[in-house]
DNA sequence: CTGAAAGCGCTTACAG
DNA sequence: CTGAAAGCGCTTACAG
């Protein structure tokens, strides 16, 4: 009977079933920028784990636009997605309100908004940044610059704070001139480097809040004929594939992206299916990968 | 009235509406590998254009797996998506049958399966490959290797064919030893280079079917101490962001990805909304971007 | 012009 | 255990 139905091309309508059961078997993932390899790899893991569990992923790319994010949150709630994975920038107060009263399960990926009660999955940003800065300090660097991410993101904030803290703990005074803003893109890393390297008293090392910006810094150094690591040390964050390239060889902090994505989905699904208890706050440990972009500071500059 | 409803948090159920109107306002995009920057940029454009037109995108990443692709095609048909954008590898015969009899609009992105009647959007692969090979020929290269993509993809096939043709047209005999398989990943480019550069009579130039593989080749050359372009010329295909990097400076064929994605969506939406006539086959023109990885062959090898 | 009813295609609780 | 009926929340064609 069922076989006959199949042969005749019968397909059970998921829409009708969703209406009846109030379950769409669909999860929305909100990311800031999929072109960023970092997110792309998380998206892959998310998609895979979701597929295994029978869920589809609706991808929403906010391009870090506040209005697009709000639009998506509302559209997805209307679509009655079973849950949301939030990996874009911080939500507006109104969005949080809506999400809270609506009650659809949410998991924060790599951001930690205290105003929304939800499960959280991410990496120990503070620990990662500390590892990076201490590595640089151990080589004798004192003028360590920082290229940060957008302020609207908690990960960027945590990395920045930990950078400051690590310097203070080492008795190094923080020079505010050495802190440059970035937006996680390669171009913004290059631009920040242009600024930092033109300073009267330039840094001997730069710690970047992600690899893409570090790669931008390396490019800018190349353009200026500044040899890395002899004249300038660079450390990134993420450990994307390009960091391993023989021409780049970037020392960086490894973030287990596939795990992050997979855990985000399983956490969310457990919540959706009522299998979880208290709110989770899972933080994976990053570690330092030492490659070829760090060396002692040039003699002239060392203390 | 409507205002009151909104204030009370009323949300019209998209599911119910979909059931009634038989329109889901959802499009599925099937890609082979989102971690590949090439696809990522297309996905962004697709997502953006879809959002503007009121559609959501369900992302399906096949990881080039036949079973996953089949699974997705069926799941999406059950979900009653309004249309599909196919940008993974070639479909199996059964999938084509199902799609054909089901009648859901489809647009092929960068692949040209003759067995499924659907709109097609892509790039002139043959022209691009010809441009690349002729560029190399004009510098005096005769031993030009080719690192191809997966055979299951029409784009790879077209690029390979055009490579052969361009050589023949120039009166250069094709050495089958100089044709290496790849899978569009950086690692596969490096691996193919390892093979090609170990040949008794190695090539003086390598044309890669995409940039990622070319970047892998450049890395492998660096590892072996082979200077580019003095000892080896390299040309890629796509013009991804990393191709511009000061350390890479890859000569390549530019593919207008944002346009590709945008046109794919508008073509599909027009079809869904019954606004289109005969089947479309849109081919955008690529062009050569000359950077720093091509030079005349080393004297010892030149004829 | 307004308002009640039918129906989209399922699932599930209930009657026989 | 089987089968007919109600209902999920909309839209739309139809009666008043």
XYZ file of C-alpha atoms (C1' of nucleotides) in Angstrom:
638
model
C 0.000 0.000 0.000
C 2.652 2.419 1.087
C 4.737 1.135 -1.750
C 1.998 1.893 -4.241
C 1.664 5.370 -2.821
C 5.376 5.911 -3.262
C 5.285 4.618 -6.780
C 2.549 7.040 -7.632
C 4.708 9.843 -6.346
C 2.828 10.523 -3.155
C 4.613 12.925 -0.808
C 3.356 13.682 2.653
C 3.017 17.423 3.022
C 5.376 18.691 5.658
C 3.437 21.934 5.796
C 0.207 20.227 6.757
C 1.984 18.111 9.310
C 3.654 21.182 10.775
C 0.357 22.951 11.110
C -1.158 20.010 12.884
C 1.754 19.075 15.146
C 3.072 22.592 15.721
C 6.554 21.439 14.864
C 8.364 22.605 11.766
C 11.549 20.550 12.142
C 13.303 23.682 11.017
C 15.984 25.648 12.806
C 17.098 29.123 11.887
C 20.732 30.047 12.114
C 21.531 33.737 12.233
C 25.113 34.572 11.302
C 26.867 37.880 10.825
C 28.840 37.015 7.713
C 29.022 33.632 6.015
C 31.797 34.758 3.700
C 34.005 34.699 6.776
C 35.580 31.234 6.698
C 35.256 31.099 10.438
C 31.473 31.130 10.291
C 31.369 28.974 7.189
C 32.961 26.073 9.014
C 30.556 26.420 11.912
C 27.659 26.533 9.485
C 28.800 23.288 7.908
C 28.929 21.519 11.243
C 25.547 22.935 12.204
C 23.996 21.881 8.959
C 25.395 18.389 9.249
C 24.300 17.768 12.817
C 20.867 19.229 12.089
C 20.437 17.027 9.058
C 21.368 13.981 11.102
C 18.682 14.864 13.616
C 16.091 15.468 10.937
C 16.065 19.250 11.025
C 16.563 21.683 8.158
C 18.533 24.873 8.534
C 17.253 28.211 7.342
C 20.256 30.378 6.899
C 19.990 34.036 7.745
C 22.932 36.265 6.969
C 22.597 39.599 8.740
C 25.732 41.185 7.315
C 25.831 42.669 10.818
C 22.856 44.865 10.038
C 20.563 45.598 12.941
C 17.457 45.927 10.784
C 18.116 42.726 8.909
C 18.576 40.880 12.173
C 15.297 42.179 13.569
C 13.560 41.357 10.315
C 14.851 37.828 10.424
C 13.983 37.186 14.044
C 10.397 38.181 13.317
C 10.134 36.322 10.044
C 11.456 33.159 11.662
C 9.063 33.371 14.566
C 6.218 33.700 12.034
C 7.547 30.696 10.208
C 7.357 28.870 13.501
C 10.867 27.542 13.426
C 11.462 25.150 16.293
C 14.527 27.006 17.459
C 17.159 29.614 16.656
C 20.937 29.599 16.738
C 22.167 33.133 17.227
C 25.652 33.830 15.943
C 25.386 37.370 14.707
C 25.904 40.527 16.753
C 24.108 41.426 19.927
C 20.346 41.613 19.759
C 18.395 44.796 20.187
C 16.332 45.164 23.327
C 13.124 44.777 21.370
C 14.267 41.525 19.769
C 15.137 40.113 23.156
C 11.717 41.049 24.474
C 10.013 39.356 21.557
C 12.128 36.250 21.856
C 11.555 36.079 25.593
C 7.797 36.305 25.449
C 7.546 34.051 22.449
C 9.384 31.243 24.168
C 10.964 29.634 21.119
C 14.191 27.929 22.220
C 17.363 29.806 21.428
C 21.029 29.003 21.717
C 23.691 31.674 21.645
C 26.765 30.728 19.716
C 29.844 32.684 20.726
C 27.885 35.506 22.294
C 26.605 35.815 25.754
C 23.764 38.208 26.111
C 22.737 38.213 29.768
C 19.331 39.677 29.000
C 18.011 36.605 27.254
C 17.675 33.392 29.153
C 19.074 30.825 26.789
C 21.679 28.126 26.457
C 25.116 29.351 25.501
C 27.897 27.686 23.585
C 31.227 29.270 22.894
C 34.917 29.371 23.430
C 36.889 30.662 26.396
C 37.752 33.940 24.763
C 39.502 35.315 27.800
C 41.745 32.295 28.063
C 42.554 32.400 24.353
C 43.506 36.055 24.414
C 45.602 35.519 27.523
C 47.449 32.673 25.819
C 48.185 34.892 22.844
C 49.407 37.871 24.833
C 51.482 35.771 27.234
C 53.116 34.060 24.277
C 54.134 37.434 22.929
C 55.280 38.632 26.353
C 57.397 35.522 26.793
C 59.311 36.486 23.658
C 60.120 39.825 25.249
C 57.500 42.009 23.547
C 56.259 45.008 25.482
C 54.631 47.134 22.807
C 51.847 44.772 21.853
C 49.037 46.207 19.754
C 45.510 44.849 19.567
C 43.183 44.855 16.579
C 39.703 44.177 17.868
C 36.379 43.161 16.425
C 33.146 45.072 16.418
C 32.193 46.278 19.836
C 28.693 44.973 19.408
C 29.918 41.445 19.812
C 30.628 39.865 23.182
C 33.485 37.737 21.875
C 35.310 40.873 20.748
C 34.743 42.462 24.106
C 36.046 39.485 26.048
C 39.160 39.209 23.917
C 39.895 42.880 24.329
C 39.436 42.774 28.082
C 41.666 39.798 28.468
C 44.346 41.434 26.334
C 44.335 44.403 28.695
C 44.360 42.203 31.749
C 47.271 40.102 30.552
C 49.320 43.233 29.962
C 48.499 44.639 33.368
C 49.342 41.353 35.052
C 52.737 41.455 33.386
C 53.307 44.978 34.614
C 53.140 46.432 31.116
C 51.383 49.732 30.794
C 48.650 49.771 28.191
C 49.198 52.340 25.450
C 45.736 53.276 24.142
C 47.315 54.241 20.830
C 48.062 50.581 20.272
C 44.412 49.561 20.268
C 42.839 49.693 16.820
C 39.306 48.865 15.778
C 38.558 46.269 13.122
C 35.548 44.409 11.811
C 36.926 40.891 11.396
C 37.589 41.320 7.678
C 40.962 41.021 6.000
C 40.659 44.559 4.673
C 40.042 45.974 8.136
C 43.144 44.201 9.444
C 45.233 45.747 6.686
C 43.789 49.143 7.411
C 44.464 48.894 11.137
C 48.016 47.807 10.373
C 48.471 50.821 8.124
C 47.570 52.981 11.081
C 49.582 51.104 13.714
C 52.735 50.838 11.616
C 52.690 54.567 10.897
C 52.763 55.452 14.565
C 55.837 57.394 15.754
C 56.462 54.557 18.180
C 55.018 51.510 16.417
C 54.288 48.174 18.120
C 56.717 45.258 17.900
C 53.836 42.793 17.933
C 50.177 42.760 16.970
C 47.535 40.485 18.429
C 44.478 40.293 16.181
C 41.026 39.246 17.369
C 40.775 36.909 14.377
C 42.920 35.284 11.685
C 41.427 37.124 8.752
C 42.575 40.453 10.203
C 45.987 38.949 11.014
C 46.311 37.889 7.396
C 45.471 41.448 6.401
C 48.213 42.692 8.727
C 50.712 40.277 7.178
C 49.779 41.546 3.728
C 50.240 45.154 4.742
C 53.630 44.340 6.311
C 54.676 42.691 3.062
C 53.667 45.813 1.148
C 55.808 47.940 3.442
C 58.744 45.584 3.312
C 58.534 44.824 7.010
C 59.770 41.271 7.535
C 57.703 38.988 9.752
C 58.613 37.878 12.383
C 61.998 39.673 12.423
C 60.577 43.195 12.588
C 57.017 42.438 13.601
C 55.317 39.544 15.363
C 51.695 38.661 14.667
C 49.231 36.384 16.454
C 45.718 35.609 15.228
C 42.654 33.925 16.658
C 40.570 31.046 15.169
C 43.086 28.949 13.238
C 41.359 28.985 9.872
C 42.752 26.869 7.057
C 44.668 29.731 5.459
C 46.646 30.223 8.683
C 48.508 27.005 7.864
C 49.512 28.064 4.377
C 53.300 27.905 3.858
C 53.316 31.565 2.873
C 51.373 32.626 5.979
C 52.359 30.255 8.802
C 50.361 32.217 11.304
C 50.749 31.635 15.018
C 47.228 31.639 16.351
C 44.672 30.453 18.870
C 42.807 27.392 17.753
C 39.032 27.404 18.099
C 37.269 24.050 17.653
C 34.663 25.257 15.191
C 33.145 21.963 14.113
C 32.595 21.036 17.743
C 31.084 24.426 18.446
C 28.537 24.008 15.675
C 27.715 20.463 16.587
C 27.233 21.214 20.266
C 25.094 24.238 19.457
C 22.703 22.045 17.493
C 22.550 19.227 20.010
C 21.978 21.697 22.837
C 19.197 23.369 20.902
C 17.537 20.120 19.871
C 17.572 18.815 23.412
C 15.903 22.003 24.523
C 13.313 21.800 21.744
C 12.562 18.216 22.569
C 12.284 18.978 26.274
C 15.243 16.821 27.169
C 17.270 19.458 28.962
C 17.162 20.823 32.465
C 18.793 24.029 33.690
C 20.363 26.547 31.346
C 23.699 25.502 29.890
C 26.777 27.655 29.438
C 29.315 25.559 27.573
C 32.743 26.998 26.992
C 35.285 25.078 24.967
C 38.976 25.590 25.640
C 41.097 27.138 22.898
C 44.808 26.500 22.604
C 47.808 28.176 21.085
C 49.246 26.954 17.800
C 52.763 28.162 17.410
C 53.897 28.662 13.834
C 56.220 31.194 12.272
C 54.962 34.711 12.898
C 56.381 35.268 16.356
C 59.997 36.030 17.285
C 61.695 38.278 19.818
C 61.319 42.006 19.139
C 64.064 43.648 17.064
C 67.025 44.698 19.225
C 66.601 48.414 18.712
C 63.155 48.313 20.230
C 63.701 45.816 23.019
C 64.081 47.112 26.522
C -7.474 46.716 15.285
C -4.388 45.447 13.589
C -2.405 47.554 15.962
C -4.058 45.962 18.950
C -3.343 42.555 17.513
C 0.302 43.441 17.121
C 0.481 44.800 20.619
C -0.895 41.551 21.936
C 1.844 39.725 20.122
C -0.288 38.246 17.405
C 1.709 36.593 14.650
C 0.100 35.269 11.509
C 1.137 31.652 11.068
C 3.156 31.263 7.932
C 2.588 27.530 8.072
C -1.167 27.867 7.920
C -0.888 30.381 5.137
C 1.441 28.101 3.201
C -0.947 25.211 3.517
C -3.803 27.292 2.251
C -2.018 29.146 -0.555
C 0.350 26.362 -1.542
C 3.249 28.768 -1.440
C 5.988 28.511 1.146
C 8.017 31.584 0.173
C 11.008 29.395 0.746
C 13.768 28.494 -1.668
C 16.264 25.731 -1.164
C 19.832 26.221 -2.217
C 21.901 23.095 -2.682
C 25.651 23.689 -2.605
C 28.561 21.302 -2.684
C 30.711 22.975 -0.061
C 29.988 26.250 1.711
C 33.428 26.327 3.303
C 34.721 27.094 -0.174
C 34.848 30.892 -0.309
C 33.696 30.720 -3.869
C 30.332 29.292 -2.879
C 30.112 31.383 0.261
C 30.068 34.583 -1.748
C 27.390 33.238 -4.050
C 25.350 32.162 -1.050
C 25.509 35.673 0.375
C 24.242 37.208 -2.830
C 21.513 34.604 -3.084
C 20.422 35.132 0.463
C 20.323 38.881 0.021
C 18.320 38.891 -3.184
C 15.928 36.287 -1.785
C 15.379 38.307 1.360
C 14.627 41.385 -0.702
C 11.972 39.460 -2.594
C 10.460 38.039 0.557
C 11.840 34.526 0.318
C 13.825 32.580 2.888
C 16.714 30.345 1.962
C 17.060 26.831 3.264
C 20.681 25.950 2.941
C 21.616 22.428 2.015
C 25.262 21.489 2.016
C 25.824 18.212 0.222
C 29.553 17.966 0.837
C 29.426 16.486 -2.661
C 27.742 13.363 -1.348
C 25.323 11.685 -3.700
C 23.115 10.324 -0.918
C 22.918 13.616 0.900
C 21.925 15.366 -2.295
C 19.158 12.873 -2.990
C 17.995 13.124 0.596
C 17.807 16.872 0.370
C 15.999 16.979 -2.939
C 13.301 14.762 -1.491
C 13.085 16.534 1.840
C 12.744 19.896 0.104
C 10.028 18.662 -2.207
C 8.143 17.413 0.865
C 8.621 20.778 2.490
C 7.042 22.247 -0.593
C 9.722 24.798 -1.239
C 8.736 27.115 -4.058
C 11.934 26.483 -5.950
C 15.464 25.093 -5.863
C 18.838 26.504 -6.759
C 21.160 23.673 -7.666
C 24.832 24.395 -7.195
C 26.201 21.060 -6.113
C 27.399 18.260 -8.355
C 25.425 16.602 -11.106
C 22.150 15.013 -10.113
C 21.484 11.321 -10.239
C 19.075 10.069 -12.876
C 16.447 9.333 -10.248
C 16.624 12.840 -8.787
C 16.158 14.315 -12.221
C 13.127 12.122 -12.807
C 11.592 13.184 -9.503
C 12.272 16.838 -10.128
C 10.894 16.615 -13.637
C 7.610 15.009 -12.685
C 7.208 17.125 -9.586
C 7.418 20.347 -11.533
C 8.918 22.571 -8.830
C 10.939 25.308 -10.553
C 14.673 24.783 -10.557
C 17.619 26.881 -11.617
C 21.029 25.399 -12.234
C 23.870 27.504 -10.991
C 27.137 26.797 -12.742
C 26.087 23.400 -13.974
C 24.306 22.485 -17.106
C 22.550 19.198 -16.922
C 20.827 18.643 -20.254
C 18.469 16.043 -18.809
C 16.523 18.478 -16.667
C 14.581 21.237 -18.302
C 15.413 24.242 -16.196
C 16.836 27.735 -16.326
C 20.598 27.915 -16.213
C 22.901 30.578 -14.888
C 26.649 30.380 -15.032
C 29.879 31.631 -16.386
C 31.479 31.048 -19.775
C 33.867 28.394 -18.519
C 35.269 27.650 -21.934
C 36.101 31.275 -22.551
C 37.685 31.636 -19.119
C 39.896 28.607 -19.549
C 40.887 29.757 -23.026
C 41.878 33.153 -21.647
C 44.034 31.494 -19.000
C 45.804 29.112 -21.343
C 46.348 31.716 -24.035
C 47.839 34.042 -21.447
C 50.316 31.356 -20.493
C 51.036 30.534 -24.156
C 51.695 34.183 -24.918
C 54.476 34.134 -22.327
C 56.089 31.275 -24.197
C 54.921 28.342 -22.061
C 54.499 25.017 -23.808
C 54.423 22.553 -20.935
C 51.232 23.751 -19.280
C 49.704 21.462 -16.686
C 46.059 21.408 -15.659
C 44.626 20.664 -12.237
C 40.945 19.938 -12.693
C 37.898 19.707 -10.507
C 35.707 16.730 -9.874
C 34.551 15.109 -13.059
C 30.979 15.027 -11.784
C 30.689 18.746 -12.298
C 29.985 20.326 -15.687
C 32.070 23.410 -14.936
C 35.127 21.234 -14.387
C 34.461 19.403 -17.596
C 34.101 22.579 -19.637
C 37.281 24.067 -18.240
C 39.222 20.932 -18.974
C 37.934 20.692 -22.518
C 38.736 24.279 -23.260
C 42.254 23.830 -21.853
C 42.833 20.987 -24.280
C 41.347 22.922 -27.176
C 43.448 25.997 -26.534
C 46.599 23.880 -26.557
C 45.613 22.125 -29.765
C 44.757 25.422 -31.427
C 48.234 26.667 -30.567
C 49.786 23.549 -32.034
C 50.961 22.291 -28.658
C 50.688 18.602 -28.116
C 48.804 17.632 -24.978
C 50.876 15.595 -22.539
C 48.399 13.496 -20.549
C 50.923 13.329 -17.714
C 50.341 17.023 -17.172
C 46.672 16.608 -16.317
C 46.066 16.047 -12.610
C 42.800 15.548 -10.770
C 41.724 17.772 -7.899
C 38.620 18.422 -5.876
C 38.635 22.217 -5.616
C 40.218 22.220 -2.166
C 43.519 23.833 -1.259
C 44.860 20.494 -0.073
C 44.072 18.800 -3.357
C 45.917 21.552 -5.236
C 48.971 21.007 -3.066
C 48.776 17.289 -3.631
C 48.480 17.624 -7.385
C 51.458 20.000 -7.380
C 53.493 17.467 -5.427
C 52.833 15.015 -8.216
C 53.367 17.393 -11.145
C 56.564 18.908 -9.780
C 58.067 15.466 -9.228
C 57.660 14.530 -12.876
C 60.894 13.834 -14.788
C 59.898 16.583 -17.166
C 57.805 18.927 -14.998
C 55.543 21.681 -16.344
C 56.690 25.296 -16.522
C 53.164 26.488 -15.810
C 50.052 25.193 -14.066
C 46.506 26.247 -14.807
C 44.176 25.394 -11.931
C 40.420 25.024 -12.274
C 39.970 27.221 -9.202
C 41.874 29.638 -6.980
C 41.877 27.492 -3.880
C 43.833 24.778 -5.689
C 46.166 27.420 -7.162
C 46.851 28.671 -3.654
C 47.642 25.100 -2.662
C 50.083 24.893 -5.589
C 51.764 28.111 -4.519
C 52.156 26.742 -1.011
C 53.710 23.535 -2.257
C 56.101 25.495 -4.499
C 57.143 27.542 -1.479
C 57.819 24.353 0.474
C 60.052 23.090 -2.345
C 61.833 26.388 -2.748
C 60.539 26.851 -6.284
C 60.211 30.591 -6.907
C 56.999 31.831 -8.513
C 56.832 33.082 -11.240
C 60.556 32.673 -12.099
C 60.549 28.891 -12.089
C 56.837 28.203 -12.266
C 53.843 30.172 -13.494
C 50.401 29.661 -11.970
C 46.941 30.773 -13.074
C 43.763 30.230 -11.084
C 40.053 30.581 -11.705
C 37.427 32.532 -9.669
C 39.335 35.519 -8.252
C 38.514 34.977 -4.587
C 39.607 37.572 -2.070
C 42.743 35.712 -1.050
C 44.004 35.851 -4.655
C 44.661 39.564 -4.124
C 46.728 39.111 -0.996
C 50.192 40.687 -1.304
C 51.793 37.351 -0.508
C 49.752 35.524 -3.153
C 49.130 37.954 -6.030
C 47.523 35.275 -8.109
C 46.850 35.807 -11.795
C 43.374 34.416 -12.313
C 40.075 34.458 -14.163
C 37.506 36.663 -12.523
C 34.037 35.228 -12.017
C 31.300 37.692 -11.033
C 29.932 35.719 -8.095
C 27.575 38.274 -6.586
C 25.939 38.754 -9.967
C 25.685 35.009 -10.450
C 23.843 34.574 -7.170
C 21.575 37.510 -7.728
C 20.615 36.469 -11.237
C 20.002 32.908 -10.097
C 17.460 34.132 -7.569
C 15.716 36.575 -9.865
C 15.498 33.956 -12.604
C 14.047 31.452 -10.172
C 11.561 33.900 -8.667
C 10.336 34.955 -12.073
C 9.771 31.335 -12.926
C 7.967 30.681 -9.625
C 5.777 33.682 -10.120
C 5.010 32.725 -13.704
C 6.669 35.779 -15.135
C 9.091 34.018 -17.432
C 8.727 32.565 -20.882
C 11.111 30.134 -22.559
C 13.983 28.476 -20.748
C 16.903 30.759 -20.021
C 20.588 29.937 -20.357
C 22.493 32.893 -19.009
C 26.251 32.870 -19.269
C 28.276 35.678 -17.780
C 31.627 36.542 -19.270
C 34.736 36.034 -17.141
C 37.903 38.011 -17.655
C 41.569 37.655 -16.912
C 43.123 39.467 -13.983
C 46.839 39.667 -14.429
C 48.826 39.794 -11.210
C 52.202 38.372 -10.308
C 52.243 34.621 -10.790
C 52.975 34.493 -14.509
C 56.305 35.091 -16.231
C 58.132 33.546 -19.184
C 59.335 29.987 -18.602
C 62.873 29.579 -17.238
C 65.436 29.603 -20.053
C 66.593 26.038 -19.591
C 63.115 24.787 -20.290
C 62.032 27.158 -23.050
C 62.072 25.904 -26.640
C -19.851 45.572 1.579
C -19.614 42.239 5.589
C -19.365 37.819 7.793
C -19.782 32.861 8.115
C -18.244 28.663 5.957
C -15.408 25.632 3.410
C -11.040 23.682 2.669
C -5.627 23.285 2.268
C -3.460 18.010 4.019
C -2.146 16.239 7.668
C -2.610 13.932 12.915
C -4.966 12.318 16.737
C -8.582 11.488 19.844
C -12.788 9.107 19.673
C -16.760 6.267 18.282
C -18.118 1.861 16.484
C -8.596 -3.001 16.079
C -10.507 -0.004 12.273
C -12.424 4.110 10.275
C -14.740 8.533 10.239
C -14.451 13.096 12.251
C -12.495 17.088 14.253
C -9.142 20.583 14.136
C -4.311 22.994 13.393
C -4.733 28.625 11.442
C -5.017 30.614 7.696
C -7.399 32.364 2.769
C -10.925 32.809 -0.407
C -15.122 32.097 -2.679
C -19.779 32.653 -1.535
C -24.142 33.820 0.771
C -26.633 37.438 2.999
